[in-house]
PDB file of C-alpha atoms in Angstrom:
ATOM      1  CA  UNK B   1       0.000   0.000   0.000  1.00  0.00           C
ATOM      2  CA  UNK B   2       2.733   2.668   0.755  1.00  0.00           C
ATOM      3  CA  UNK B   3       4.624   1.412  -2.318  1.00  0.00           C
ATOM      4  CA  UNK B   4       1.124   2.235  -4.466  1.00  0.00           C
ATOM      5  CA  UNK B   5       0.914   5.580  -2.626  1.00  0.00           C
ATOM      6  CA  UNK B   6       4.597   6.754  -3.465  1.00  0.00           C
ATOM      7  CA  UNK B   7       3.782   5.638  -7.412  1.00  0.00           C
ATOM      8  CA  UNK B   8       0.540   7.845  -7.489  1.00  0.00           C
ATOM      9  CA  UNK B   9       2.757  10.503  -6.027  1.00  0.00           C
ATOM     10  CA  UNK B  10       5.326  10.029  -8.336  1.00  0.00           C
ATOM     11  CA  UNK B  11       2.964   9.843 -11.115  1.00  0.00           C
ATOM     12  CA  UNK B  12       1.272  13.281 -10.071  1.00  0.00           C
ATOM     13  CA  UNK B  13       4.371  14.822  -9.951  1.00  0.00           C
ATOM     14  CA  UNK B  14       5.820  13.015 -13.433  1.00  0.00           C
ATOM     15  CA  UNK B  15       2.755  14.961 -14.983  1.00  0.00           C
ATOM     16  CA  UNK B  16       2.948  18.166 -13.472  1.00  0.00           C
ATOM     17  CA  UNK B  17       6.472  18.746 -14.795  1.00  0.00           C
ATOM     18  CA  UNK B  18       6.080  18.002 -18.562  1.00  0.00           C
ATOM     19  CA  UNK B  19       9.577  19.720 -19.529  1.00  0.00           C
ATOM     20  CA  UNK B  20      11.927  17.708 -17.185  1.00  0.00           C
ATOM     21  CA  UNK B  21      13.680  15.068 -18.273  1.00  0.00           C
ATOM     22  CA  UNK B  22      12.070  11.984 -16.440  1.00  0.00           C
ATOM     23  CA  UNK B  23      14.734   9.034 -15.260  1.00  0.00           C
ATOM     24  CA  UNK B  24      14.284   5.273 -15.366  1.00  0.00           C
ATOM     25  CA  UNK B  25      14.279   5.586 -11.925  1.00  0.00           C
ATOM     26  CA  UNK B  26      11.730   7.552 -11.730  1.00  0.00           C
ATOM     27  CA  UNK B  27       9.545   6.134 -14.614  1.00  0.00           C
ATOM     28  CA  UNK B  28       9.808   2.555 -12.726  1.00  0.00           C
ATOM     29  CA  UNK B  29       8.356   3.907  -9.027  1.00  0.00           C
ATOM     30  CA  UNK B  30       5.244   5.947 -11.385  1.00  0.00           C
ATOM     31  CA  UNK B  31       4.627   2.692 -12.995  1.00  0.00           C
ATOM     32  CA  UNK B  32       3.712   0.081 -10.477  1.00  0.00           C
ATOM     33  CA  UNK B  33       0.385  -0.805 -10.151  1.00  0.00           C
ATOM     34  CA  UNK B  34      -2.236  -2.208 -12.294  1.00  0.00           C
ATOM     35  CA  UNK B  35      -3.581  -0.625 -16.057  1.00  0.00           C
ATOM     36  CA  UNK B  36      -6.098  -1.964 -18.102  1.00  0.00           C
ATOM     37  CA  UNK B  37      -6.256  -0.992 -22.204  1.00  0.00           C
ATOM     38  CA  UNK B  38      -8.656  -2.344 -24.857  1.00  0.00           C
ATOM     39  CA  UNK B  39      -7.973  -2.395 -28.279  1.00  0.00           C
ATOM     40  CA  UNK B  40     -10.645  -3.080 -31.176  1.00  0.00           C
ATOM     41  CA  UNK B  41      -8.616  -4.490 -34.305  1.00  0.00           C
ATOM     42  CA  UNK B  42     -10.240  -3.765 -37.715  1.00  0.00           C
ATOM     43  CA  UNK B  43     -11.741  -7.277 -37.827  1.00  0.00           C
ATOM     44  CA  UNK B  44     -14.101  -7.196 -35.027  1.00  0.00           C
ATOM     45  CA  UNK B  45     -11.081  -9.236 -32.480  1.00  0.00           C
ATOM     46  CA  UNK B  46     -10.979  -7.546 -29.014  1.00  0.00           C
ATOM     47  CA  UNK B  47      -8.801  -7.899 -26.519  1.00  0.00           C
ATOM     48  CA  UNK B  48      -8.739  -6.507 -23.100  1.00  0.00           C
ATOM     49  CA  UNK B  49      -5.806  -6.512 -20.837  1.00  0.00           C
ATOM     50  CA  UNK B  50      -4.873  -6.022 -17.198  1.00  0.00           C
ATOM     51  CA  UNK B  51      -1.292  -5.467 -16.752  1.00  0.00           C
ATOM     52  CA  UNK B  52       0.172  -5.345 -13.247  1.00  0.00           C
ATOM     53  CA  UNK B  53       3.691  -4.018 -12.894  1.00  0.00           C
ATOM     54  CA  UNK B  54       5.145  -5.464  -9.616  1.00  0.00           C
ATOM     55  CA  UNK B  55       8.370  -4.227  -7.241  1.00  0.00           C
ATOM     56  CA  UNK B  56      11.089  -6.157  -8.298  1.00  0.00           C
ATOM     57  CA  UNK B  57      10.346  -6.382 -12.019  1.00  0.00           C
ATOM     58  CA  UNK B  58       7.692  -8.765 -12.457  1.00  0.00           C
ATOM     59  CA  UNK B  59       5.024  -8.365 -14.174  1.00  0.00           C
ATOM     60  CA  UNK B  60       1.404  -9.935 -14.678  1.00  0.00           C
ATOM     61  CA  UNK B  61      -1.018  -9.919 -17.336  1.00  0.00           C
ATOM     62  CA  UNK B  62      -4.645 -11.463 -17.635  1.00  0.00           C
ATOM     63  CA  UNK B  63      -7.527 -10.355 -19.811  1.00  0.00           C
ATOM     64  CA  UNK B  64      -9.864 -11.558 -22.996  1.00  0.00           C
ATOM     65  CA  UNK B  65      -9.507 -12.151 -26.381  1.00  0.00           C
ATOM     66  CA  UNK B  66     -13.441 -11.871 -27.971  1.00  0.00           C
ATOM     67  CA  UNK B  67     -13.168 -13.550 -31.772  1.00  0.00           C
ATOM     68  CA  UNK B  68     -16.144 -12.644 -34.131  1.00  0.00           C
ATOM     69  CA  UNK B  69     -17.651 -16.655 -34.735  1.00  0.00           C
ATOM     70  CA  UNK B  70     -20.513 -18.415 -36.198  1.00  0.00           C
ATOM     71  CA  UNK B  71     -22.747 -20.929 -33.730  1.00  0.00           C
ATOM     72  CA  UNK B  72     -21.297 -23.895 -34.643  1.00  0.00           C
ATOM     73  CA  UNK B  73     -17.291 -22.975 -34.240  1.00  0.00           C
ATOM     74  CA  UNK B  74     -15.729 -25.761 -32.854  1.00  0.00           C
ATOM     75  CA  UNK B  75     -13.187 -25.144 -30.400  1.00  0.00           C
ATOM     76  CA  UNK B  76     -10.770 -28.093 -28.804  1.00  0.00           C
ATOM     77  CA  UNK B  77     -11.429 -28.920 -25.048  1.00  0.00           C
ATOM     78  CA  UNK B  78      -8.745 -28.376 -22.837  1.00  0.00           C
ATOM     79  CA  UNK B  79      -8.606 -24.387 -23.670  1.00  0.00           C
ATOM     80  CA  UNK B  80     -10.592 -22.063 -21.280  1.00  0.00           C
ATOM     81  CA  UNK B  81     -13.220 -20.304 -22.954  1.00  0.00           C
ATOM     82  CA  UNK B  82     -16.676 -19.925 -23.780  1.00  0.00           C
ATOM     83  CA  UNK B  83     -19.098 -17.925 -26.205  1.00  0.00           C
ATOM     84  CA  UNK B  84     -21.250 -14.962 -25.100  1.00  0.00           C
ATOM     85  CA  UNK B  85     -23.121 -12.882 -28.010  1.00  0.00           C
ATOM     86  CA  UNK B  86     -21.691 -14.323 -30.878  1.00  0.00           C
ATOM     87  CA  UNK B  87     -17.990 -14.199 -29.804  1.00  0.00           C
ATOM     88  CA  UNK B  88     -15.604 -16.865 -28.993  1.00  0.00           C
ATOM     89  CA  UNK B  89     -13.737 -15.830 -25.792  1.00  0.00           C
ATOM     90  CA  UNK B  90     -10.317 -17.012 -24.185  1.00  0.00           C
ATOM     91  CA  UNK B  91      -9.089 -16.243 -21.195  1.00  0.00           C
ATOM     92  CA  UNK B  92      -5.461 -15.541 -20.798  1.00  0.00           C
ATOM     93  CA  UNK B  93      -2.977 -15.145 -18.145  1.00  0.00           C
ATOM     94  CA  UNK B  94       0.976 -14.711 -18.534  1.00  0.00           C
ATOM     95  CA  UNK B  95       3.602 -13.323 -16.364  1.00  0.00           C
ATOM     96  CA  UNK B  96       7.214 -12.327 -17.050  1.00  0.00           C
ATOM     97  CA  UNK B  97       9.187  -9.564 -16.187  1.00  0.00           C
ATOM     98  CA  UNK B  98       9.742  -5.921 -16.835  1.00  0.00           C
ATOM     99  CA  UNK B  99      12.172  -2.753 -16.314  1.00  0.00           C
ATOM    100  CA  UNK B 100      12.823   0.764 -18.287  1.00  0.00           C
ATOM    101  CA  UNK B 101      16.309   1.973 -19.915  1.00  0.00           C
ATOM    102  CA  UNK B 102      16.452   5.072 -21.637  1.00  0.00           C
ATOM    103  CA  UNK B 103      12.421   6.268 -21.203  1.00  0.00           C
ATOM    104  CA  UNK B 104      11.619   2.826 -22.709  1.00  0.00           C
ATOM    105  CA  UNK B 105       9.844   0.221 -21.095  1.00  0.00           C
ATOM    106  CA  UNK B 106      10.870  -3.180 -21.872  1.00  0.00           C
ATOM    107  CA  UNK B 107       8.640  -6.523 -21.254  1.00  0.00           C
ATOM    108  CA  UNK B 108       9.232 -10.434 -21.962  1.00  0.00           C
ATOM    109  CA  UNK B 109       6.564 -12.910 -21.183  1.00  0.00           C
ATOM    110  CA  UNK B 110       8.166 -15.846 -19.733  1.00  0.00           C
ATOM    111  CA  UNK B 111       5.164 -17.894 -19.029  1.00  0.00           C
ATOM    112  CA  UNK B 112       1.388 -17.750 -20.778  1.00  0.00           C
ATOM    113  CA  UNK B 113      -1.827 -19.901 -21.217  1.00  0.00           C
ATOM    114  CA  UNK B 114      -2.545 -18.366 -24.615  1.00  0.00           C
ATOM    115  CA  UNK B 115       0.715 -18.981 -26.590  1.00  0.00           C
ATOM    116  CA  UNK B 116      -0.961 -17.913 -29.747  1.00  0.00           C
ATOM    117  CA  UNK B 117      -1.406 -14.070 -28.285  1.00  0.00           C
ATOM    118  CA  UNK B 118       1.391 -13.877 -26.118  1.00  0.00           C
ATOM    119  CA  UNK B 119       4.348 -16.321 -26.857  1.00  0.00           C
ATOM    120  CA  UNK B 120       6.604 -17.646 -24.035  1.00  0.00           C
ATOM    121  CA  UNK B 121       9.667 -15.194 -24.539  1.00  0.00           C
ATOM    122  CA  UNK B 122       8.195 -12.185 -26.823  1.00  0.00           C
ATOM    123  CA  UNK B 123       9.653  -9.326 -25.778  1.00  0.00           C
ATOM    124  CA  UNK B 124       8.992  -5.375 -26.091  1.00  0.00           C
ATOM    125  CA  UNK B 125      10.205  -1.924 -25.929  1.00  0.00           C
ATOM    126  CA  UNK B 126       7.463   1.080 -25.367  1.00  0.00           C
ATOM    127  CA  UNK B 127       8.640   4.270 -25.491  1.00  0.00           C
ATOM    128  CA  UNK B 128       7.393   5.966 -22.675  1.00  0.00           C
ATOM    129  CA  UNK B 129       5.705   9.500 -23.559  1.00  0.00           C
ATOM    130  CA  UNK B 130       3.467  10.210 -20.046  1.00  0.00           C
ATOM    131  CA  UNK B 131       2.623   8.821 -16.876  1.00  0.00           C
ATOM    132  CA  UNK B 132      -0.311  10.593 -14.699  1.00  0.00           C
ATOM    133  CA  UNK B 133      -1.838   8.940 -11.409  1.00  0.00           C
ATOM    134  CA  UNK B 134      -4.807   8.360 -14.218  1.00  0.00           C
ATOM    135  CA  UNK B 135      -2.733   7.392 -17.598  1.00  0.00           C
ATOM    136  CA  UNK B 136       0.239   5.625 -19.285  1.00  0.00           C
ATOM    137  CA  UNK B 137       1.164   7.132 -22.287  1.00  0.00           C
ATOM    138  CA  UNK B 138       3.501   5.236 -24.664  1.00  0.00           C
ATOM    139  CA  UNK B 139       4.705   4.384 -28.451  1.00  0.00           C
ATOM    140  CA  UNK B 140       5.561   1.054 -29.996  1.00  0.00           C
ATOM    141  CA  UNK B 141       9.138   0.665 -30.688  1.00  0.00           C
ATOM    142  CA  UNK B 142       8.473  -1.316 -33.546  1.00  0.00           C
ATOM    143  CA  UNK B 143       5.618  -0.368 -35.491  1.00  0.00           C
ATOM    144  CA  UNK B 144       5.568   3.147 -33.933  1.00  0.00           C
ATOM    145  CA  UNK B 145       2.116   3.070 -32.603  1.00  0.00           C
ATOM    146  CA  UNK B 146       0.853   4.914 -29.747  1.00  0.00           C
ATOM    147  CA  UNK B 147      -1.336   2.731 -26.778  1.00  0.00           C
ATOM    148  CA  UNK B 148      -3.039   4.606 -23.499  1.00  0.00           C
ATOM    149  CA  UNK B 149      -3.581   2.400 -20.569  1.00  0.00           C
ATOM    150  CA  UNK B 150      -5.618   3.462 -17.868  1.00  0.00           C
ATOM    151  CA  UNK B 151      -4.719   2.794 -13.850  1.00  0.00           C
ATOM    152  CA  UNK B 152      -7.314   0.662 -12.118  1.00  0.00           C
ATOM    153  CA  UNK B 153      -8.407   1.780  -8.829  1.00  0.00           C
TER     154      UNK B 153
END
């Protein structure tokens, strides 16, 4: 709980002084906690996420990934879903580990239940652009691409 307080802190202060240069340091103490995104791809797929970035750099995920599918898609047993209004939906959980060099935020999932979304060692660099007690703010190393996260309460 004090950790979570000093973040939010941080965070408020992070925001208030948009002209300083931010350091890792910093960036890491703003950014534990928990964020949730959503993200609506151009073919109907969904996925929510729940990221929580721990002390130590660990980090967990968990969340949904809703596939547009006709009534009679089969899907093998074994794999935890179900279908709700016409969408197929897996649940996912993966956990790995996570720091930040340079204003970037790096991630690699070491373990996952939905291998197909997030593969056992995929790893990531987000530039980071803002952090606010509210919102995380950053921009796809690779494809350039900019995500907002929001902090759960």
């Amino acid at each position: 709980m004090r950790m979570m307080i000093r973040a939010i802190a941080l965070s408020m202060l992070l925001a208030a002084l948009p002209g300083c240069e931010t350091s890792d340091k910093d960036y890491q103490l703003a950014l534990l906690g928990t964020w949730v995104s959503r993200e609506v791809a151009q073919d109907d797929v969904i996925v929510e996420t729940q990221t929580t970035l721990l002390p130590g750099g660990r980090v967990n995920w968990s969340g949904e990934l809703r596939l547009p599918v006709p009534p009679t898609f089969y899907v093998p047993r074994g794999v935890s879903h179900e279908v709700k209004n016409g969408r197929l939906v897996f649940y996912f959980s993966a956990s790995g580990s996570w720091f930040v060099r340079d204003g970037y935020m790096h991630t690699m999932v070491e373990s996952s239940t939905l291998p197909s979304l997030m593969p056992e060692g995929f790893s990531t660099a987000w530039q980071l652009k803002e952090v606010s007690p509210k919102e995380l703010v950053y921009v796809s190393a690779a494809k350039g691409r900019t995500r907002v996260e929001y902090r759960r309460d």
